Coordinates of C-alpha atoms and ligand atoms in Angstrom, one line a residue:
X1 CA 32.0 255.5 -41.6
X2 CA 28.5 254.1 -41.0
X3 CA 27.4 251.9 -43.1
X4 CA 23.8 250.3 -42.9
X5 CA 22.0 248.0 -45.1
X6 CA 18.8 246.6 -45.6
X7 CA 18.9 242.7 -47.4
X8 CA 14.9 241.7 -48.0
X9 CA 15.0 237.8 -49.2
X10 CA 12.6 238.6 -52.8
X11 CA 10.1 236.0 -51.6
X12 CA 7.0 237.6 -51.3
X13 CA 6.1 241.4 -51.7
X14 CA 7.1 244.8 -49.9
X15 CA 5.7 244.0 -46.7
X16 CA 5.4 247.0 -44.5
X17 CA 7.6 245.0 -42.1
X18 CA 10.3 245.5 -44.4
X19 CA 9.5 248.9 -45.3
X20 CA 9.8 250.0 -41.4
X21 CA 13.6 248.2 -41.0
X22 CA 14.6 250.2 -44.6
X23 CA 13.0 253.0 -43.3
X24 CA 15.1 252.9 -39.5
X25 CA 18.2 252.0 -41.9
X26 CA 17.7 255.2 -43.9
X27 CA 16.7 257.1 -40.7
X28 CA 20.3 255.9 -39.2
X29 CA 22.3 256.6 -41.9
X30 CA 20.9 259.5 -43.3
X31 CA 21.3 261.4 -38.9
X32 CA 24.5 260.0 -39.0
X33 CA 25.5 261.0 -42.7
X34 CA 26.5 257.6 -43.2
X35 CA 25.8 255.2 -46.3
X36 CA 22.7 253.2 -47.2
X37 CA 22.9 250.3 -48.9
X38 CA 20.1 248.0 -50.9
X39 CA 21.0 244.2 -51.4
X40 CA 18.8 240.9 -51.9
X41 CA 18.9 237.7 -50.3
X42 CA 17.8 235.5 -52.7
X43 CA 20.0 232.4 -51.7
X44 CA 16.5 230.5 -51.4
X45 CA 15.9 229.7 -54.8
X46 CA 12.8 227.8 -54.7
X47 CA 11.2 230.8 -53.2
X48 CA 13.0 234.2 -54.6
X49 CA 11.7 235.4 -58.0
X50 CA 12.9 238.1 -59.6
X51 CA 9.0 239.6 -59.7
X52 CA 9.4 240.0 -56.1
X53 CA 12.6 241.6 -56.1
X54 CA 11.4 244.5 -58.5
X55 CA 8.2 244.8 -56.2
X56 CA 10.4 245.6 -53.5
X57 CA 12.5 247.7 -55.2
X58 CA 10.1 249.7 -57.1
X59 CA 8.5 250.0 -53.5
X60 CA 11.5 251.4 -52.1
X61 CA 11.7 254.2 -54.6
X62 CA 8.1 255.4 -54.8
X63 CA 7.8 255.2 -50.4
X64 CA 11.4 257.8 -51.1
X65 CA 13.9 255.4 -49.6
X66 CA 16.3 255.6 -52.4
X67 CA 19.7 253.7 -51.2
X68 CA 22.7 255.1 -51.7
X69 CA 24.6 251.6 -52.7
X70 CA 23.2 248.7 -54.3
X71 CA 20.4 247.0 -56.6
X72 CA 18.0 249.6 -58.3
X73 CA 20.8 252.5 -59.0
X74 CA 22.4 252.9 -62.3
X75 CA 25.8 253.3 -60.3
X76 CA 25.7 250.5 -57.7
X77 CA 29.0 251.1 -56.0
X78 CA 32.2 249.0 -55.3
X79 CA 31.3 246.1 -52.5
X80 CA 28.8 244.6 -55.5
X81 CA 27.6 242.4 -56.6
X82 CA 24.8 243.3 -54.8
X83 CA 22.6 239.9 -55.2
X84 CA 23.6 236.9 -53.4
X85 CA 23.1 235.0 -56.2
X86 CA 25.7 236.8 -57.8
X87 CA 28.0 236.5 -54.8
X88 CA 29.0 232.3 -55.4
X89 CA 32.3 232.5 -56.0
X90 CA 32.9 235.1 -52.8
X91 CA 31.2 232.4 -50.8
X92 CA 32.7 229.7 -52.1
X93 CA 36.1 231.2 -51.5
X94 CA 35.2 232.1 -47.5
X95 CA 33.8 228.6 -47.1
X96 CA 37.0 226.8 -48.6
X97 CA 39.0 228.8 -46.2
X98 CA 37.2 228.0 -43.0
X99 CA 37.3 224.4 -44.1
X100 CA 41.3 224.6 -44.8
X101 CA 41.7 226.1 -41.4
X102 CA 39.9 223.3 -39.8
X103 CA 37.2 225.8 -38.4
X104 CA 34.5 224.5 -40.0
X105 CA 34.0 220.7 -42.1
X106 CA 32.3 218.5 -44.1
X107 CA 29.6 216.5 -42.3
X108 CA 28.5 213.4 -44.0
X109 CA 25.7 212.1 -41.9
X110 CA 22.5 211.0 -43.4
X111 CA 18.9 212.5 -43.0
X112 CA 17.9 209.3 -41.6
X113 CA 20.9 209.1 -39.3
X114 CA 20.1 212.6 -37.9
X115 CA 16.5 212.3 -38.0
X116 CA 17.1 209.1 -35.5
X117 CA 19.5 211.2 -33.7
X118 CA 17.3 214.3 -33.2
X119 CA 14.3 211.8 -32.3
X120 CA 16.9 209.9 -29.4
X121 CA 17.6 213.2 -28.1
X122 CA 14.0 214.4 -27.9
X123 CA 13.3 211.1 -26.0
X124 CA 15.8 212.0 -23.3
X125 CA 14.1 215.5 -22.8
X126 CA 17.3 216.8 -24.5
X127 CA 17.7 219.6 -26.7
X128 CA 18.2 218.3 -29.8
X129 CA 21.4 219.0 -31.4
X130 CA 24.0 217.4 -33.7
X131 CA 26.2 214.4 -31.8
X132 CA 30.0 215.5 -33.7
X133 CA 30.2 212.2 -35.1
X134 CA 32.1 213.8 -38.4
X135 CA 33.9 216.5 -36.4
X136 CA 36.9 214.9 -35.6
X137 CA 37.2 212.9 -39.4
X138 CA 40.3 213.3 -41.2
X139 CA 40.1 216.7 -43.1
X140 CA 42.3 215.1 -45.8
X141 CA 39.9 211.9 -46.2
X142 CA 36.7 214.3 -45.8
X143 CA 38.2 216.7 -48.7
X144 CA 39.3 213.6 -51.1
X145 CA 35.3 212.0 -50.3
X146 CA 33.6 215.2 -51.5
X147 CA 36.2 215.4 -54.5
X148 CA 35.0 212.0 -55.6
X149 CA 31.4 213.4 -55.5
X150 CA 30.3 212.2 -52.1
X151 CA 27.4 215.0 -50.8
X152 CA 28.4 216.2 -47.5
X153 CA 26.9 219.7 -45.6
X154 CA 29.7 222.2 -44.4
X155 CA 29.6 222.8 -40.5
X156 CA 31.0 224.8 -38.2
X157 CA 33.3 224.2 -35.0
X158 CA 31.1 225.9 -32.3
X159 CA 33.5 226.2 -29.4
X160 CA 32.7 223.8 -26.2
X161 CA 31.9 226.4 -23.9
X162 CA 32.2 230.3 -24.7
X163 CA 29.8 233.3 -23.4
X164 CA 29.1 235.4 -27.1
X165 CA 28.1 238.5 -25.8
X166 CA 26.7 241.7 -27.2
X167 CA 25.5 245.1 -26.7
X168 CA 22.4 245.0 -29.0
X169 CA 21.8 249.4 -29.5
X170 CA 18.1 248.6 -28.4
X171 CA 18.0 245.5 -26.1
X172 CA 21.0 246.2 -24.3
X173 CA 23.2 243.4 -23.0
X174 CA 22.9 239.6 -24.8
X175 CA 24.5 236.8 -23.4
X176 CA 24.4 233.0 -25.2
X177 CA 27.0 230.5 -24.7
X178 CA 27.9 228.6 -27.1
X179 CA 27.4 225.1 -25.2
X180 CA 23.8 226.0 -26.2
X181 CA 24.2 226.0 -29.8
X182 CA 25.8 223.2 -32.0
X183 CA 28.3 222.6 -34.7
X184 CA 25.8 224.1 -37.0
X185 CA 25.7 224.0 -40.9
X186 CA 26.9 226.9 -42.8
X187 CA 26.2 225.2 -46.7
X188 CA 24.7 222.7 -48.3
X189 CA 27.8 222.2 -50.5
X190 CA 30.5 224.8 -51.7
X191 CA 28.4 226.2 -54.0
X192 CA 25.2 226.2 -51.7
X193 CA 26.0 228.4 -48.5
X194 CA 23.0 228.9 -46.0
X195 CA 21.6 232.2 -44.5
X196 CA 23.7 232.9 -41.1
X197 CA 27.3 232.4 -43.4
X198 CA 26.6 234.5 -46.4
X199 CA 24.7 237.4 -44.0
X200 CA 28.1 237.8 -42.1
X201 CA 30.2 237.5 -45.4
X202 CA 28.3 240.4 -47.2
X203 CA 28.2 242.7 -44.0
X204 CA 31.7 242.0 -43.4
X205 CA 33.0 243.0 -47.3
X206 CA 30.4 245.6 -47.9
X207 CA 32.0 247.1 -44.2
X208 CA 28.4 247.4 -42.6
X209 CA 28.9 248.7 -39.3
X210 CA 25.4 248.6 -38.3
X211 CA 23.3 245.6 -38.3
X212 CA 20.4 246.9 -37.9
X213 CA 17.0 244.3 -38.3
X214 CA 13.8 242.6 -37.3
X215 CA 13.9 241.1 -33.7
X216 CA 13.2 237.7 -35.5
X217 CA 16.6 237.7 -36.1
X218 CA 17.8 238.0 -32.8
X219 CA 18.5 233.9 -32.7
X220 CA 20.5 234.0 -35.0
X221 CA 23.5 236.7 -34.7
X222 CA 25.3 234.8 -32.0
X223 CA 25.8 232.5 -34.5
X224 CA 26.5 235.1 -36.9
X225 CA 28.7 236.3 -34.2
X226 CA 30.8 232.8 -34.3
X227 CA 31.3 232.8 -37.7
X228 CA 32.8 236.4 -37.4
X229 CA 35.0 235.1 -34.8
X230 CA 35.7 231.8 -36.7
X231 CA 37.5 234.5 -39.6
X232 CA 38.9 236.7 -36.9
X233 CA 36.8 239.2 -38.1
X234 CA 35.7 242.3 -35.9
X235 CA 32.2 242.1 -35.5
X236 CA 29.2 244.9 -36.3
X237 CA 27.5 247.0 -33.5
X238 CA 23.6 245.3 -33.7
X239 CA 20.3 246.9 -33.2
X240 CA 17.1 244.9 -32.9
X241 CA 13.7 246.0 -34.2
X242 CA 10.8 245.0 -31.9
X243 CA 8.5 243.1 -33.9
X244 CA 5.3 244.8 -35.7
X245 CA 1.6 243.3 -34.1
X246 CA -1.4 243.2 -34.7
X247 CA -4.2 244.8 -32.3
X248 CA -4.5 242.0 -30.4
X249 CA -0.7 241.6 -30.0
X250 CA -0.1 239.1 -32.3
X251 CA 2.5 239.3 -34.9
X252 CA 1.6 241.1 -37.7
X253 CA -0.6 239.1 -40.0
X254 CA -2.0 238.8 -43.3
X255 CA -5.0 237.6 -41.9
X256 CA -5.6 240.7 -39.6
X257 CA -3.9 242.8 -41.7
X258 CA -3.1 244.5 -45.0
X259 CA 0.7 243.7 -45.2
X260 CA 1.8 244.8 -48.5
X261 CA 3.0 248.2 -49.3
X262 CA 1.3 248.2 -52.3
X263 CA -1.9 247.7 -50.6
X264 CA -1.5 250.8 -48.6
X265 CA -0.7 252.8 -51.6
X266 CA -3.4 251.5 -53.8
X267 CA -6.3 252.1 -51.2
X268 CA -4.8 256.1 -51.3
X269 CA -2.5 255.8 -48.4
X270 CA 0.3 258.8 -49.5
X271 CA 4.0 257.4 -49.1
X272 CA 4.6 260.3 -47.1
X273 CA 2.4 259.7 -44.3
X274 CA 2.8 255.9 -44.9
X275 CA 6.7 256.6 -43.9
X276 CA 5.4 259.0 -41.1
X277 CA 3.3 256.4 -39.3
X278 CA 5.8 253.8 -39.9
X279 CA 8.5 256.1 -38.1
X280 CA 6.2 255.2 -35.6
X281 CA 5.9 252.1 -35.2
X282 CA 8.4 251.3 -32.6
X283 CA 10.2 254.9 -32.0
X284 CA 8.7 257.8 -30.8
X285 CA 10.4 261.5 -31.9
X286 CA 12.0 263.5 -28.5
X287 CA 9.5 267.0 -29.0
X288 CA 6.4 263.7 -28.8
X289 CA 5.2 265.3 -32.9
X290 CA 3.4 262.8 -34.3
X291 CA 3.2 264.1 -37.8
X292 CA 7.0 264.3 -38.8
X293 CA 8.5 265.6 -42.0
X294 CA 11.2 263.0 -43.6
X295 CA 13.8 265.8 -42.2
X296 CA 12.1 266.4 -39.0
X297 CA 12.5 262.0 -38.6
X298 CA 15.9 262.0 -39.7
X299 CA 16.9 264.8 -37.5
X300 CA 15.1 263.3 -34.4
X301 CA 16.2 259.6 -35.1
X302 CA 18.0 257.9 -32.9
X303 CA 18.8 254.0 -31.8
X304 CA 17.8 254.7 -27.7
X305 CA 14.6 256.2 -28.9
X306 CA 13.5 252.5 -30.1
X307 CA 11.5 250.7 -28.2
X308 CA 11.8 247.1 -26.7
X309 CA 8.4 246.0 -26.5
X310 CA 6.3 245.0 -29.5
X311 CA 5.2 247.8 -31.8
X312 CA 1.4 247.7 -32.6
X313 CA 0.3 248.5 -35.9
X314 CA -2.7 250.8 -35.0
X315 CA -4.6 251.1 -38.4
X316 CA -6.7 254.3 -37.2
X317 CA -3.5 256.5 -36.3
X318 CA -2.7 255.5 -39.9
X319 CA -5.4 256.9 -41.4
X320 CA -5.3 260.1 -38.8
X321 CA -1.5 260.2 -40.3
X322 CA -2.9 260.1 -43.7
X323 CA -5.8 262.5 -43.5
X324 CA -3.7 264.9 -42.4
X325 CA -1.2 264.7 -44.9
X326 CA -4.1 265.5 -47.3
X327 CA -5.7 268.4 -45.7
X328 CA -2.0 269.8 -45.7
X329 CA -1.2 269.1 -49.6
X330 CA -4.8 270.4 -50.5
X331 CA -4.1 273.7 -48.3
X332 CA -0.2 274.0 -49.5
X333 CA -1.1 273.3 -53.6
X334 CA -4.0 272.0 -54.6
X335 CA -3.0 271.8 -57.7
X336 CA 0.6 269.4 -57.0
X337 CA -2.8 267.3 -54.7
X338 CA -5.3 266.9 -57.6
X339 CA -2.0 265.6 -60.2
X340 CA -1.5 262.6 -57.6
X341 CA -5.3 262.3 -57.5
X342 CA -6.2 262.6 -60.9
X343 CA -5.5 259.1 -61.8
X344 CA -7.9 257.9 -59.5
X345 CA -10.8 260.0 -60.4
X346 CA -10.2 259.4 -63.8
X347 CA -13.2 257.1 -65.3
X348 CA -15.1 258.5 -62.7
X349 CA -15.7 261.6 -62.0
X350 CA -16.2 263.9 -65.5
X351 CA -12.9 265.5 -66.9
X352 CA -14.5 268.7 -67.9
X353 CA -15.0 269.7 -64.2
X354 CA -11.9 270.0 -63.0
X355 CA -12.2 273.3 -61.5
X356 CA -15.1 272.4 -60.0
X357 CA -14.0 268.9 -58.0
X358 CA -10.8 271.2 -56.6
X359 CA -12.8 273.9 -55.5
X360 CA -15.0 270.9 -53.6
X361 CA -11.8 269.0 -52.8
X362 CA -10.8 272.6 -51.1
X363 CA -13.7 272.9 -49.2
X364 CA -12.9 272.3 -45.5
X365 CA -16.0 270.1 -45.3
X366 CA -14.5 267.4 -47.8
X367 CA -10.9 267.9 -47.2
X368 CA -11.3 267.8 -43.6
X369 CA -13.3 264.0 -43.9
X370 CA -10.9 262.3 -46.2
X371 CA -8.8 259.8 -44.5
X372 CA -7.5 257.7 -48.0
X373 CA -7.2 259.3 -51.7
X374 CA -9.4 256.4 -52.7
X375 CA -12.2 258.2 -50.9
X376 CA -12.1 261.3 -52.9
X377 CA -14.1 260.0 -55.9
X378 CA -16.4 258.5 -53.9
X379 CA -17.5 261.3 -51.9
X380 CA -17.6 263.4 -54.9
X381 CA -19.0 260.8 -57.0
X382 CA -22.7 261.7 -56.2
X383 CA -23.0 264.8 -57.8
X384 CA -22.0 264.4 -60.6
X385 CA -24.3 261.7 -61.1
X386 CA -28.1 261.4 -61.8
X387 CA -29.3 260.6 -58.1
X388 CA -30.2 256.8 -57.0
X389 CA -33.2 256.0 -56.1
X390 CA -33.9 255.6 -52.3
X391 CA -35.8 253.7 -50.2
X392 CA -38.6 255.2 -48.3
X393 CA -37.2 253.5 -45.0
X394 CA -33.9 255.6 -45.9
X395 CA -35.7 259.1 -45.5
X396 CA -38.0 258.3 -43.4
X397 CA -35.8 257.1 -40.9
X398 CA -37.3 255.3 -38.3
X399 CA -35.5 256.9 -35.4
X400 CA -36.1 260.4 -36.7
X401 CA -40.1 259.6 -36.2
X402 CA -41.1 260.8 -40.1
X403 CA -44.5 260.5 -41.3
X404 CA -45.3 261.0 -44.2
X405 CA -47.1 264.2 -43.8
X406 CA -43.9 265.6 -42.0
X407 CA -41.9 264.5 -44.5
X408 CA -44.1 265.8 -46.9
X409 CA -44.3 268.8 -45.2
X410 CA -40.7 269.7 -44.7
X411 CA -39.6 269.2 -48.0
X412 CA -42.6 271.7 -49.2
X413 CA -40.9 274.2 -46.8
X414 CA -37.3 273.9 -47.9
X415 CA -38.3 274.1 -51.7
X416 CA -40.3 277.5 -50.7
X417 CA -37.3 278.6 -48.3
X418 CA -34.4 277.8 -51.3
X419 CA -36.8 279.2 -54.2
X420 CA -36.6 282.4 -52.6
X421 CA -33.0 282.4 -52.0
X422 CA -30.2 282.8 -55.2
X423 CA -26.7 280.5 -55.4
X424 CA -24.3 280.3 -57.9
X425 CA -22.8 276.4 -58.0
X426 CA -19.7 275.9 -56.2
X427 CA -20.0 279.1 -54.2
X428 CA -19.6 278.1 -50.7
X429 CA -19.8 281.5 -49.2
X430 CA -23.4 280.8 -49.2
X431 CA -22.9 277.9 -47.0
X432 CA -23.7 279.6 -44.2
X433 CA -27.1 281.4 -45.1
X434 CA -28.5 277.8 -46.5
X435 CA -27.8 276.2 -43.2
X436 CA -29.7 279.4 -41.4
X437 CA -32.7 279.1 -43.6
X438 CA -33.2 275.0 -42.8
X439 CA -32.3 275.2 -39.5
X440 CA -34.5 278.1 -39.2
X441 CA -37.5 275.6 -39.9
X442 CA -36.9 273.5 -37.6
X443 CA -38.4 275.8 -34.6
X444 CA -40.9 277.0 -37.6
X445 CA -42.9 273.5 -37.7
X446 CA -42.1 272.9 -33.9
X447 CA -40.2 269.4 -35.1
X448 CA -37.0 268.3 -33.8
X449 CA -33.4 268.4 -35.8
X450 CA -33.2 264.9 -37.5
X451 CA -36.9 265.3 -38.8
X452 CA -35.9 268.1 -40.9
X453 CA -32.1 267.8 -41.7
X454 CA -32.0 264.5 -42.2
X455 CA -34.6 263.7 -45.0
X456 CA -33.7 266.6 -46.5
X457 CA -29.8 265.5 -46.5
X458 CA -31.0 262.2 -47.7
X459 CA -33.1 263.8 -50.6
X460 CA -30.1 265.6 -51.8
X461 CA -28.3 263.1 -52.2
X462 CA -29.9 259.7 -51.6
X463 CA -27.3 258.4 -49.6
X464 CA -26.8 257.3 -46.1
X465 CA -23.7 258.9 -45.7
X466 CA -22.9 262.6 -47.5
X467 CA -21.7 265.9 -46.5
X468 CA -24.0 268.4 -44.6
X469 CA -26.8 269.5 -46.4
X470 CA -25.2 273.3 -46.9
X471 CA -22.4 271.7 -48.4
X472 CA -24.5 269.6 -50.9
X473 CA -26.9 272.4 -52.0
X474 CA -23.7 274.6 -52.5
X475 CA -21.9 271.9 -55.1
X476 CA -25.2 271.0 -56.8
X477 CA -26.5 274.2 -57.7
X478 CA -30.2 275.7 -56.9
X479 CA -31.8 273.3 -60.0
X480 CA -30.5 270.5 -59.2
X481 CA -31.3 271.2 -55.1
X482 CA -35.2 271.6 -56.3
X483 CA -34.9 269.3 -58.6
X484 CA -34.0 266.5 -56.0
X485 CA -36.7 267.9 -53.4
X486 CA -39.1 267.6 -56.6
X487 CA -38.3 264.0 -56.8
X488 CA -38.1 263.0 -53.3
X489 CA -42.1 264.5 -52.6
X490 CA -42.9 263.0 -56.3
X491 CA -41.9 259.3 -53.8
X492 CA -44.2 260.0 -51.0
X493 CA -47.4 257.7 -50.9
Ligands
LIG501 N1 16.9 238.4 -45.5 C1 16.5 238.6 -44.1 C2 15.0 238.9 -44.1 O1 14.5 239.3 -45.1 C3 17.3 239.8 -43.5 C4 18.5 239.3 -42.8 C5 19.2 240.4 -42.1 O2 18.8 241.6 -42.1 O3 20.2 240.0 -41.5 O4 14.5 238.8 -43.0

């Protein structure tokens, strides 16, 4: 049976880090019609709050990567508890018996005394590493010092010299011996076991055959790998995510980047596409799509398809991703589209128009410019609104070359050509003749493009950027078209 599992530590929110190894997971499992499961690693408890573990949650669910197992389902399933928190007495349990076997034991040695130890060995160019000095004490003496409340860390016997080797699904062949590593610790006390123990006690009771995670990781599993062997345990196949960067190759950052789910969502990303594009960090589908349907990804997914090098986070092919998930929900049902839109136009745009903003929303020349949902008001925004006053700079553009007895001029001509031409609002089968009848001026007064289409775009709406001027006569009306030509020659000096 495969069994995957993603385990976020609840300190800090859903990064989209996170969301891509939960996505892979799900990808894995779901191709391989194996199980899913959901737990938390909140074993740091300084840093893990219980806010952050609902953020990730919640985020799980609304980007449609429900687990199977685990934290967030009414039915959680047998292997739980699915929090380590929750999961003391398992550790405590595992830990006892490694130290009653005389595989791992209690270390007794100072801060100081290491931190003089550590500073000795970096003196000698030597990697610094712990000396044994309480690895050959008396189990008996050690266990009858920590009963009379003596603190002491838990370490493990790391064999002298041993080649831990594994097949990592991605990075292939991964050799460390273990002269390289040290008796390292494995808990604070009983009751406080560190990362690298309780990881390899939760994958090996919840039966996770797959460990599949973020290359940062990497370090870490021949240790894991140890403690597997230190049980007798047979140990998980592993798979190694390349690591998400920035543009300029660096790891992905807050500073250069968005990194919370949330984020993306808010600013109109769709979880859809936000899943799609993720697919895509780091894997790339057999047929080369790049806009993938969750079954079209879970078909196609596959380990070998991963790639080994760093994964860059390209922000653009995101919002190509994005823009056209839209233009395919507006096209498919415009009305399912305008339900997950509604609550951001709401406050903005008026309510009694409804049929009007989805007929614009349909219109090829909005639906084909939005890349975010957030944009949506915005662009629609301006006409439903008493329009801004401009500045003369704006329409008379100084690269266009307007005086102001061109301007003056043109906007005389397109209030003659629209005054002799009928429009109901909102029809945009009369797109086309509108654009013939400005365009047609241009040759008329022997003046180039930009010194008719532009001030007249800019006088329709008073913005710098808007739709073409077809499209904005169309959606405000013949009055409101002269009306705004009216205005813009009332500004001419
Ligand atoms: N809690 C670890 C993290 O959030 C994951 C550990 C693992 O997948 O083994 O990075």
């Amino acid at each position: 049976m495969i069994r995957v599992r993603i385990a976020p530590s609840p300190t800090g929110l859903f990064h989209i880090g996170t969301a891509r190894t939960a996505l892979y997971n799900y990808l894995f499992a779901k191709h391989n019609k194996g199980v899913f499961v959901y737990r938390v690693e909140d074993t740091d408890k300084e840093r893990s709050t219980k806010a952050y573990e609902d953020n990730i949650t919640s985020g799980m669910f609304k980007m449609g990567l429900a687990p199977d197992e685990g934290i967030g389902l009414d039915e959680k399933g047998k292997f739980g508890p699915y929090r380590q928190s929750e999961r003391t007495e398992i550790y405590k349990k595992y830990l006892k018996e490694l130290v009653e076997n005389d595989k791992a034991y209690y270390c007794f040695c100072t801060k100081e005394r290491l931190d003089k130890m550590r500073e000795e060995q970096t003196a000698k160019k030597l990697a610094p590493r712990y000396d044994g000095t309480c690895a050959d004490l008396d189990p008996k003496e050690s266990a009858k010092r920590v009963a009379a409340g003596e603190k002491a860390v838990i370490r493990i016997r790391v064999p002298k010299s041993e080649d831990v080797v594994f097949e990592d699904l991605i990075r292939g062949k991964t050799t460390v011996n273990s002269r390289e590593l040290d008796d390292f610790v494995i808990a604070k006390s009983l009751e406080e076991p560190l990362y690298n123990f309780t990881v390899v006690i939760d994958d090996h009771t919840m039966e996770i055959s797959h460990v599949i995670r973020g290359e940062d990781h990497i370090s870490n599993t021949p240790k894991q790998i140890l403690i597997y062997r230190a049980f007798g345990w047979s140990v998980p196949e592993f798979a190694h995510l390349p690591l998400i960067l920035n543009e300029d190759k660096s790891k992905l950052s807050k500073r250069k980047n968005k990194v919370s789910v949330d984020d993306y969502l808010a600013e109109g990303y769709l979880p859809e596409a936000l899943l799609n594009f993720l697919a895509l960090v780091g894997w790339s589908s057999p047929d080369g799509k790049e806009t993938l349907s969750l079954d079209d990804m879970i078909k196609n997914f596959t380990l070998d398809r991963v790639h080994k090098g760093g994964a860059v986070f390209d922000l653009k092919k995101l919002e190509w991703v994005n823009g056209e998930y839209i233009k395919k929900m507006i096209a498919d049902d415009i009305d399912a589209f305008y339900k997950r839109v509604k609550p951001l136009v709401e406050g903005k745009l008026p309510a009694t128009e409804e049929k009007m903003i989805k007929r614009m929303i349909q219109d090829p020349d909005f639906s084909g410019r939005f890349k975010r949902l957030s944009e949506i008001p915005e662009a629609l925004m301006p006409f439903f609104q008493p329009i801004p006053d401009y500045a003369n700079e704006l329409i008379m553009l100084p690269k266009f070359n307007i005086t102001p007895e061109v301007l003056k001029n043109v906007l005389t001509k397109a209030k003659e050509a629209l005054e002799s031409v009928d429009w109901g609002k909102g029809d945009s089968s009369k797109a086309p003749m509108l654009s013939e009848k400005m365009t047609g001026m241009v040759a008329e007064l022997g003046l180039k493009n930009g010194q008719v289409l532009w001030p007249i775009r800019v006088a329709l709406s008073g913005l710098e950027k808007s739709p073409n001027f077809s499209t904005l006569m169309v959606y405000l009306g013949k009055e409101e078209s002269l009306k705004r030509l009216d205005f813009a020659l009332s500004k001419i000096k």
